[in-house]
Short mmCIF file of C-alpha atoms in Angstrom, two decimals:
data_model
loop_
_atom_site.label_atom_id
_atom_site.label_comp_id
_atom_site.label_asym_id
_atom_site.label_seq_id
_atom_site.Cartn_x
_atom_site.Cartn_y
_atom_site.Cartn_z
CA GLN A 1 0.03 -0.03 0.12
CA ASN A 2 2.73 2.49 1.06
CA MET A 3 4.49 1.51 -2.15
CA ALA A 4 1.62 2.10 -4.60
CA PHE A 5 1.42 6.05 -2.17
CA ILE A 6 4.50 6.02 -3.54
CA GLY A 7 3.92 5.24 -6.63
CA ARG A 8 1.19 7.72 -7.12
CA CYS A 9 3.31 10.17 -6.21
CA PHE A 10 5.97 9.77 -8.58
CA ASN A 11 3.29 10.01 -11.09
CA PHE A 12 1.41 13.19 -9.96
CA LEU A 13 5.52 14.49 -10.04
CA ILE A 14 6.71 13.74 -13.35
CA TRP A 15 3.28 14.89 -14.99
CA PHE A 16 3.85 18.05 -12.91
CA LEU A 17 7.61 18.96 -14.18
CA VAL A 18 6.04 17.63 -17.63
CA SER A 19 3.86 20.05 -17.29
CA ILE A 20 5.99 23.16 -15.91
CA TYR A 21 8.90 22.67 -18.21
CA VAL A 22 7.31 20.99 -21.29
CA ILE A 23 3.93 22.09 -21.88
CA VAL A 24 3.81 25.30 -20.84
CA PRO A 25 6.60 26.54 -22.35
CA LEU A 26 5.31 24.74 -25.75
CA ILE A 27 1.68 26.72 -25.53
CA VAL A 28 3.65 29.74 -24.75
CA TYR A 29 6.07 28.73 -27.73
CA LEU A 30 3.11 28.22 -30.37
CA TYR A 31 0.51 31.25 -28.95
CA PRO A 32 3.20 33.91 -27.63
CA GLY A 33 0.46 36.61 -27.32
CA ILE A 34 -0.42 34.89 -24.19
CA LEU A 35 1.98 36.28 -22.84
CA THR A 36 0.42 39.84 -23.30
CA SER A 37 -2.07 38.61 -20.74
CA VAL A 38 0.63 38.00 -18.54
CA VAL A 39 2.61 41.19 -18.45
CA PHE A 40 -0.48 43.44 -18.43
CA PHE A 41 -2.46 40.92 -15.96
CA ASN A 42 -5.49 43.19 -16.58
CA LEU A 43 -8.02 40.43 -16.48
CA TYR A 44 -7.00 40.00 -12.57
CA TYR A 45 -8.47 42.21 -9.86
CA CYS A 46 -6.84 41.91 -6.58
CA PRO A 47 -8.07 42.74 -4.43
CA HIS A 48 -11.61 42.69 -6.25
CA PHE A 49 -12.76 46.40 -6.24
CA SER A 50 -16.21 47.85 -6.53
CA ARG A 51 -17.03 48.56 -9.76
CA ASN A 52 -18.50 52.25 -9.36
CA PHE A 53 -15.40 54.66 -9.06
CA SER A 54 -17.80 56.92 -8.18
CA ASP A 55 -18.64 55.75 -4.79
CA PHE A 56 -15.24 57.79 -3.31
CA LYS A 57 -16.51 56.43 0.13
CA HIS A 58 -16.02 52.80 -0.47
CA TYR A 59 -12.22 53.89 -1.41
CA GLY A 60 -11.87 56.41 1.77
CA LEU A 61 -11.52 59.33 -0.57
CA SER A 62 -13.34 62.66 0.73
CA PRO A 63 -16.84 62.70 -1.95
CA ASN A 64 -15.95 66.41 -1.92
CA SER A 65 -12.78 66.53 -3.44
CA THR A 66 -12.67 63.76 -5.52
CA ARG A 67 -13.80 63.51 -9.01
CA ASN A 68 -14.22 60.94 -11.57
CA PHE A 69 -14.85 61.03 -15.04
CA TYR A 70 -13.84 59.58 -18.28
CA LEU A 71 -11.84 60.54 -21.48
CA ALA A 72 -11.73 58.94 -25.25
CA ASN A 73 -8.95 57.15 -26.67
CA SER A 74 -8.51 57.41 -30.58
CA LEU A 75 -10.35 54.09 -30.75
CA GLY A 76 -13.32 55.75 -28.78
CA HIS A 77 -12.57 53.44 -25.93
CA LYS A 78 -14.05 55.26 -22.27
CA LEU A 79 -10.99 55.66 -19.90
CA GLY A 80 -11.80 56.19 -16.55
CA VAL A 81 -9.81 59.01 -14.20
CA TRP A 82 -9.80 60.26 -10.93
CA GLN A 83 -9.00 64.01 -10.47
CA LEU A 84 -8.18 64.42 -6.35
CA GLU A 85 -8.00 68.07 -5.02
CA SER A 86 -6.51 68.98 -0.90
CA GLU A 87 -9.39 71.22 -1.27
CA PRO A 88 -13.45 71.16 -1.77
CA CYS A 89 -15.16 71.64 -5.12
CA SER A 90 -18.45 71.40 -6.23
CA THR A 91 -18.43 71.67 -10.13
CA GLN A 92 -16.75 70.30 -12.76
CA THR A 93 -15.65 73.79 -13.75
CA GLU A 94 -14.70 74.30 -10.55
CA PHE A 95 -12.32 71.06 -10.54
CA GLU A 96 -10.60 72.17 -13.93
CA ALA A 97 -10.25 75.68 -12.49
CA LYS A 98 -7.74 74.16 -9.60
CA LEU A 99 -5.77 72.46 -12.05
CA LEU A 100 -4.62 76.12 -13.09
CA ASP A 101 -3.67 77.58 -9.26
CA GLY A 102 -0.37 77.30 -10.06
CA ARG A 103 0.43 74.09 -7.65
CA PRO A 104 2.26 70.98 -9.05
CA VAL A 105 -0.17 68.56 -11.23
CA LEU A 106 0.80 65.34 -10.79
CA LEU A 107 -0.36 62.11 -13.62
CA TYR A 108 -0.40 58.73 -11.84
CA TYR A 109 -0.07 55.88 -14.01
CA HIS A 110 -0.36 52.50 -12.05
CA GLY A 111 1.49 48.91 -12.78
CA ASN A 112 -0.35 45.93 -14.05
CA ALA A 113 -3.15 43.77 -12.13
CA LEU A 114 -5.04 46.75 -10.18
CA ASN A 115 -6.51 49.66 -11.54
CA ARG A 116 -6.49 53.65 -9.87
CA GLY A 117 -8.67 52.73 -6.87
CA GLY A 118 -6.03 49.77 -5.67
CA HIS A 119 -5.25 50.25 -1.81
CA HIS A 120 -1.51 51.13 -1.93
CA MET A 121 -2.88 53.80 -4.69
CA VAL A 122 -5.65 55.33 -2.75
CA ASP A 123 -3.04 55.75 0.33
CA LEU A 124 -0.51 57.68 -1.79
CA TYR A 125 -2.89 59.61 -3.50
CA LYS A 126 -3.72 60.90 0.29
CA ARG A 127 -0.13 61.16 1.40
CA LEU A 128 0.65 63.27 -1.64
CA LEU A 129 -2.10 65.88 -0.95
CA LYS A 130 -1.33 66.00 2.65
CA GLU A 131 2.69 66.10 2.49
CA ASN A 132 3.25 67.87 -1.25
CA ASP A 133 0.35 69.58 -1.77
CA VAL A 134 -0.59 68.93 -5.26
CA HIS A 135 -3.38 68.19 -7.88
CA ILE A 136 -3.65 64.65 -8.87
CA LEU A 137 -4.69 63.34 -11.78
CA ALA A 138 -5.06 58.98 -12.06
CA LEU A 139 -5.66 56.87 -15.13
CA ASP A 140 -6.83 53.40 -15.88
CA TYR A 141 -5.69 52.15 -19.11
CA ARG A 142 -7.99 50.34 -21.79
CA GLY A 143 -9.04 47.26 -19.99
CA TYR A 144 -8.53 48.50 -15.81
CA GLY A 145 -10.94 49.22 -13.57
CA ASP A 146 -13.99 50.27 -15.70
CA SER A 147 -12.05 52.01 -18.61
CA GLU A 148 -13.29 49.89 -22.02
CA GLY A 149 -11.35 47.95 -24.23
CA LEU A 150 -8.10 45.81 -23.68
CA LEU A 151 -4.21 46.16 -23.97
CA GLU A 152 -2.30 44.21 -26.60
CA THR A 153 0.73 46.00 -27.33
CA GLU A 154 3.21 48.14 -25.13
CA ILE A 155 1.80 51.46 -27.87
CA ASP A 156 -2.04 51.01 -26.47
CA ALA A 157 -0.51 52.05 -22.95
CA VAL A 158 1.25 54.51 -24.35
CA ASP A 159 -1.85 55.86 -26.51
CA ASP A 160 -3.95 55.91 -23.22
CA ALA A 161 -1.62 57.67 -20.98
CA GLU A 162 -0.50 60.59 -23.48
CA VAL A 163 -4.99 60.75 -23.49
CA LEU A 164 -4.52 61.94 -20.10
CA PHE A 165 -1.44 64.15 -20.62
CA ASN A 166 -3.37 65.72 -24.04
CA TYR A 167 -6.09 66.44 -21.62
CA VAL A 168 -4.47 67.98 -18.98
CA THR A 169 -2.41 70.62 -21.17
CA LYS A 170 -5.41 71.44 -23.72
CA SER A 171 -6.77 72.86 -20.44
CA GLY A 172 -3.50 75.22 -19.73
CA VAL A 173 -1.45 73.47 -17.60
CA LYS A 174 1.93 74.29 -17.72
CA ARG A 175 4.19 72.23 -15.18
CA LEU A 176 3.31 68.79 -14.91
CA TYR A 177 4.97 65.96 -13.06
CA LEU A 178 4.36 61.80 -14.06
CA TRP A 179 4.56 59.09 -11.77
CA GLY A 180 4.57 55.29 -12.39
CA HIS A 181 4.79 52.49 -10.41
CA SER A 182 6.06 49.13 -11.61
CA LEU A 183 4.81 48.57 -15.47
CA GLY A 184 3.49 52.09 -15.05
CA THR A 185 7.59 53.09 -15.31
CA GLY A 186 7.92 51.91 -18.39
CA VAL A 187 4.53 53.35 -19.90
CA VAL A 188 6.01 56.85 -18.42
CA SER A 189 9.34 56.95 -19.62
CA HIS A 190 8.00 55.87 -22.98
CA LEU A 191 5.51 58.68 -23.01
CA ALA A 192 8.04 60.80 -22.22
CA LYS A 193 10.35 59.69 -25.57
CA ARG A 194 7.31 60.35 -27.40
CA LEU A 195 6.62 63.88 -26.34
CA SER A 196 10.43 64.60 -26.61
CA ASP A 197 9.92 63.09 -30.39
CA SER A 198 7.24 65.26 -31.28
CA GLY A 199 8.71 68.52 -29.33
CA ARG A 200 6.09 68.55 -26.59
CA LEU A 201 8.68 67.29 -23.74
CA ASN A 202 8.47 71.35 -22.15
CA PRO A 203 5.27 70.56 -19.84
CA ILE A 204 7.30 67.48 -17.96
CA ALA A 205 9.12 69.03 -15.15
CA GLY A 206 9.76 65.67 -13.55
CA LEU A 207 9.15 62.17 -13.70
CA VAL A 208 8.97 59.68 -10.61
CA LEU A 209 9.75 56.36 -11.13
CA GLU A 210 8.52 53.58 -8.27
CA SER A 211 9.73 50.20 -8.66
CA PRO A 212 11.23 50.45 -11.99
CA PHE A 213 13.08 48.08 -14.21
CA ASN A 214 15.22 49.23 -16.85
CA ASN A 215 13.36 47.20 -19.48
CA ILE A 216 10.92 44.14 -19.78
CA ARG A 217 13.76 41.79 -21.31
CA ASP A 218 15.77 42.26 -18.08
CA GLY A 219 12.12 42.53 -16.01
CA VAL A 220 11.10 39.24 -17.54
CA ARG A 221 14.81 37.47 -17.09
CA MET A 222 14.52 38.76 -13.13
CA HIS A 223 10.99 38.14 -12.23
CA HIS A 224 10.44 35.33 -9.79
CA PHE A 225 7.59 33.51 -12.25
CA SER A 226 10.57 33.19 -14.52
CA LEU A 227 12.80 31.54 -11.78
CA PRO A 228 11.84 27.87 -12.83
CA TYR A 229 13.01 28.43 -16.46
CA ARG A 230 16.21 30.97 -16.27
CA LEU A 231 18.92 27.96 -16.70
CA LEU A 232 17.05 26.07 -19.25
CA PRO A 233 17.98 26.38 -23.13
CA TYR A 234 14.54 27.67 -24.57
CA PHE A 235 14.27 30.90 -21.88
CA GLU A 236 15.40 33.08 -23.72
CA PRO A 237 13.72 32.09 -26.93
CA VAL A 238 10.29 31.34 -25.58
CA PHE A 239 9.94 33.82 -22.68
CA VAL A 240 12.09 36.84 -22.70
CA ASP A 241 12.11 37.06 -26.87
CA GLY A 242 8.28 35.98 -26.63
CA VAL A 243 7.66 39.22 -25.28
CA GLY A 244 9.43 41.33 -27.87
CA LYS A 245 7.34 39.31 -30.64
CA CYS A 246 3.90 40.90 -28.78
CA GLY A 247 5.06 44.29 -29.30
CA ILE A 248 6.45 44.74 -25.89
CA ARG A 249 9.74 46.29 -24.95
CA PHE A 250 9.37 49.03 -22.58
CA ASP A 251 13.25 50.22 -23.10
CA SER A 252 12.58 52.66 -20.08
CA ASP A 253 16.53 52.87 -20.18
CA ARG A 254 17.43 54.13 -23.95
CA ASN A 255 13.72 55.74 -23.55
CA LEU A 256 14.99 58.33 -21.01
CA ALA A 257 18.08 58.60 -22.44
CA ARG A 258 17.30 59.49 -25.53
CA LEU A 259 15.25 62.92 -24.44
CA SER A 260 15.68 66.22 -25.91
CA SER A 261 16.64 67.52 -22.98
CA PRO A 262 17.40 65.56 -19.77
CA VAL A 263 13.87 65.77 -17.93
CA PRO A 264 14.76 65.45 -13.83
CA VAL A 265 14.07 61.79 -12.40
CA LEU A 266 13.28 60.09 -9.27
CA ILE A 267 13.88 56.90 -8.92
CA ILE A 268 12.25 54.97 -5.68
CA HIS A 269 12.92 51.33 -4.55
CA ALA A 270 12.81 48.96 -2.08
CA GLN A 271 15.53 46.37 -1.34
CA ASP A 272 12.97 43.70 -0.31
CA ASP A 273 11.22 44.34 -3.67
CA ARG A 274 10.89 40.32 -4.89
CA VAL A 275 8.53 41.23 -8.13
CA VAL A 276 10.89 44.07 -9.33
CA PRO A 277 14.01 43.27 -8.30
CA ILE A 278 16.34 46.65 -6.77
CA GLU A 279 19.29 45.97 -9.13
CA LEU A 280 16.93 46.73 -12.27
CA GLY A 281 16.53 50.16 -10.64
CA ARG A 282 19.99 50.16 -9.81
CA GLN A 283 20.95 49.46 -13.35
CA LEU A 284 18.37 52.18 -14.71
CA ARG A 285 19.62 54.91 -12.85
CA ASP A 286 23.59 54.19 -13.48
CA TYR A 287 22.46 53.68 -17.43
CA LEU A 288 20.78 57.07 -17.25
CA ASN A 289 23.44 58.87 -15.40
CA THR A 290 25.95 57.53 -17.20
CA ALA A 291 24.12 58.97 -20.63
CA ARG A 292 23.60 62.19 -19.29
CA GLY A 293 27.04 63.30 -17.63
CA GLY A 294 26.09 63.48 -14.00
CA ALA A 295 24.88 66.88 -14.37
CA ASP A 296 23.21 68.49 -11.08
CA ILE A 297 20.14 68.67 -12.46
CA SER A 298 20.31 66.00 -15.15
CA ALA A 299 21.33 63.70 -12.81
CA VAL A 300 18.95 61.16 -11.60
CA ARG A 301 18.09 60.59 -7.65
CA PHE A 302 17.79 57.31 -6.06
CA LEU A 303 16.08 56.76 -3.12
CA GLU A 304 16.81 53.10 -1.81
CA LEU A 305 14.29 51.95 0.76
CA PRO A 306 15.57 49.77 3.27
CA ALA A 307 14.92 45.78 3.65
CA ASN A 308 13.93 46.00 7.24
CA LYS A 309 10.57 48.46 6.65
CA GLY A 310 9.17 45.66 4.65
CA TYR A 311 7.94 47.92 2.05
CA LYS A 312 8.75 45.58 -0.80
CA HIS A 313 7.04 46.42 -4.22
CA THR A 314 4.05 48.01 -3.22
CA ARG A 315 4.10 49.83 -0.05
CA ALA A 316 6.69 52.66 -0.56
CA VAL A 317 4.01 54.60 0.14
CA ASP A 318 4.46 54.26 4.00
CA ALA A 319 8.42 55.55 3.72
CA PRO A 320 8.16 59.44 4.82
CA GLU A 321 11.46 59.80 2.95
CA VAL A 322 9.30 59.23 -0.11
CA TYR A 323 7.22 62.70 -0.13
CA VAL A 324 10.56 64.39 1.58
CA GLU A 325 12.55 63.50 -1.71
CA PHE A 326 9.37 64.29 -4.14
CA GLN A 327 9.09 68.00 -2.66
CA ARG A 328 12.53 68.65 -3.27
CA LEU A 329 11.97 67.49 -7.10
CA ILE A 330 9.14 70.14 -6.98
CA GLU A 331 11.27 72.47 -5.50
CA THR A 332 14.02 71.79 -7.80
CA THR A 333 12.69 72.16 -10.54
CA ARG A 334 10.39 75.14 -9.63
CA GLY A 335 11.66 77.70 -12.06
CA LEU A 336 12.51 75.35 -14.78
#
């Protein structure tokens, strides 16, 4: 009887290993588009939030100082946006007028899996409003939150991010900061390069990259989900190259190094981040500082959060030094 049990366990182990190391890679090789869903992960909501993004109390936000509205992308998809203020506003006109009062305007672009109502994002909005006195606009790309459509390529995400930039700059805002988290850092970096190429970079006073990777290829190589495959001969052609075949590159290092002017960058990364290891943030810093020559205003500020605080991938919001460094960025770029 014990031998039969051991035999069943052995058979299960064999099939498990075959599934992990043969069947899964074969499926990915034959259908690389699967990697798009893995990268964007926008069919998964964790935790599962209410889909009513106008119910601000549900998210712990003030109904009197938060606005939910929608913008249309080039395909006509409705994209959900929040505007958050530190002072009450009663009408859409009043909310829009607030953006022109001279205080910094921050556009927030989140990472994969979540939406503009994620716990750590809401906590960040609140702290930024209190500590840095900024206007905040947070957008959900297509397929996230209550935004319509579905991301299929990197260009899709950047197109949606640009919609919010266009809305704010057309309203007359002259000084913007872009804040990206995780995958959102790739979106922000690509958006900055696009604006640079089209001569529209000037309104961007600074970039904040929270838990960034230097490029998606290294991000795939270093992700903990890749651990079972890294030493196998088919890892690079199937998984790493497969992401590029899906139109997803997010070359943040090259994008930011090729801007027409060196926009100040603040990188925030926790030493215990297991989703995007801090080594990738350090590589991005080193690449940019080398490309920019280390000039004071063009140098990259790197805020390294200690591992013993438990900030990991999403809780940089709890670090007081984040808001000190962001305020430093605001003050340094005030006259630019």
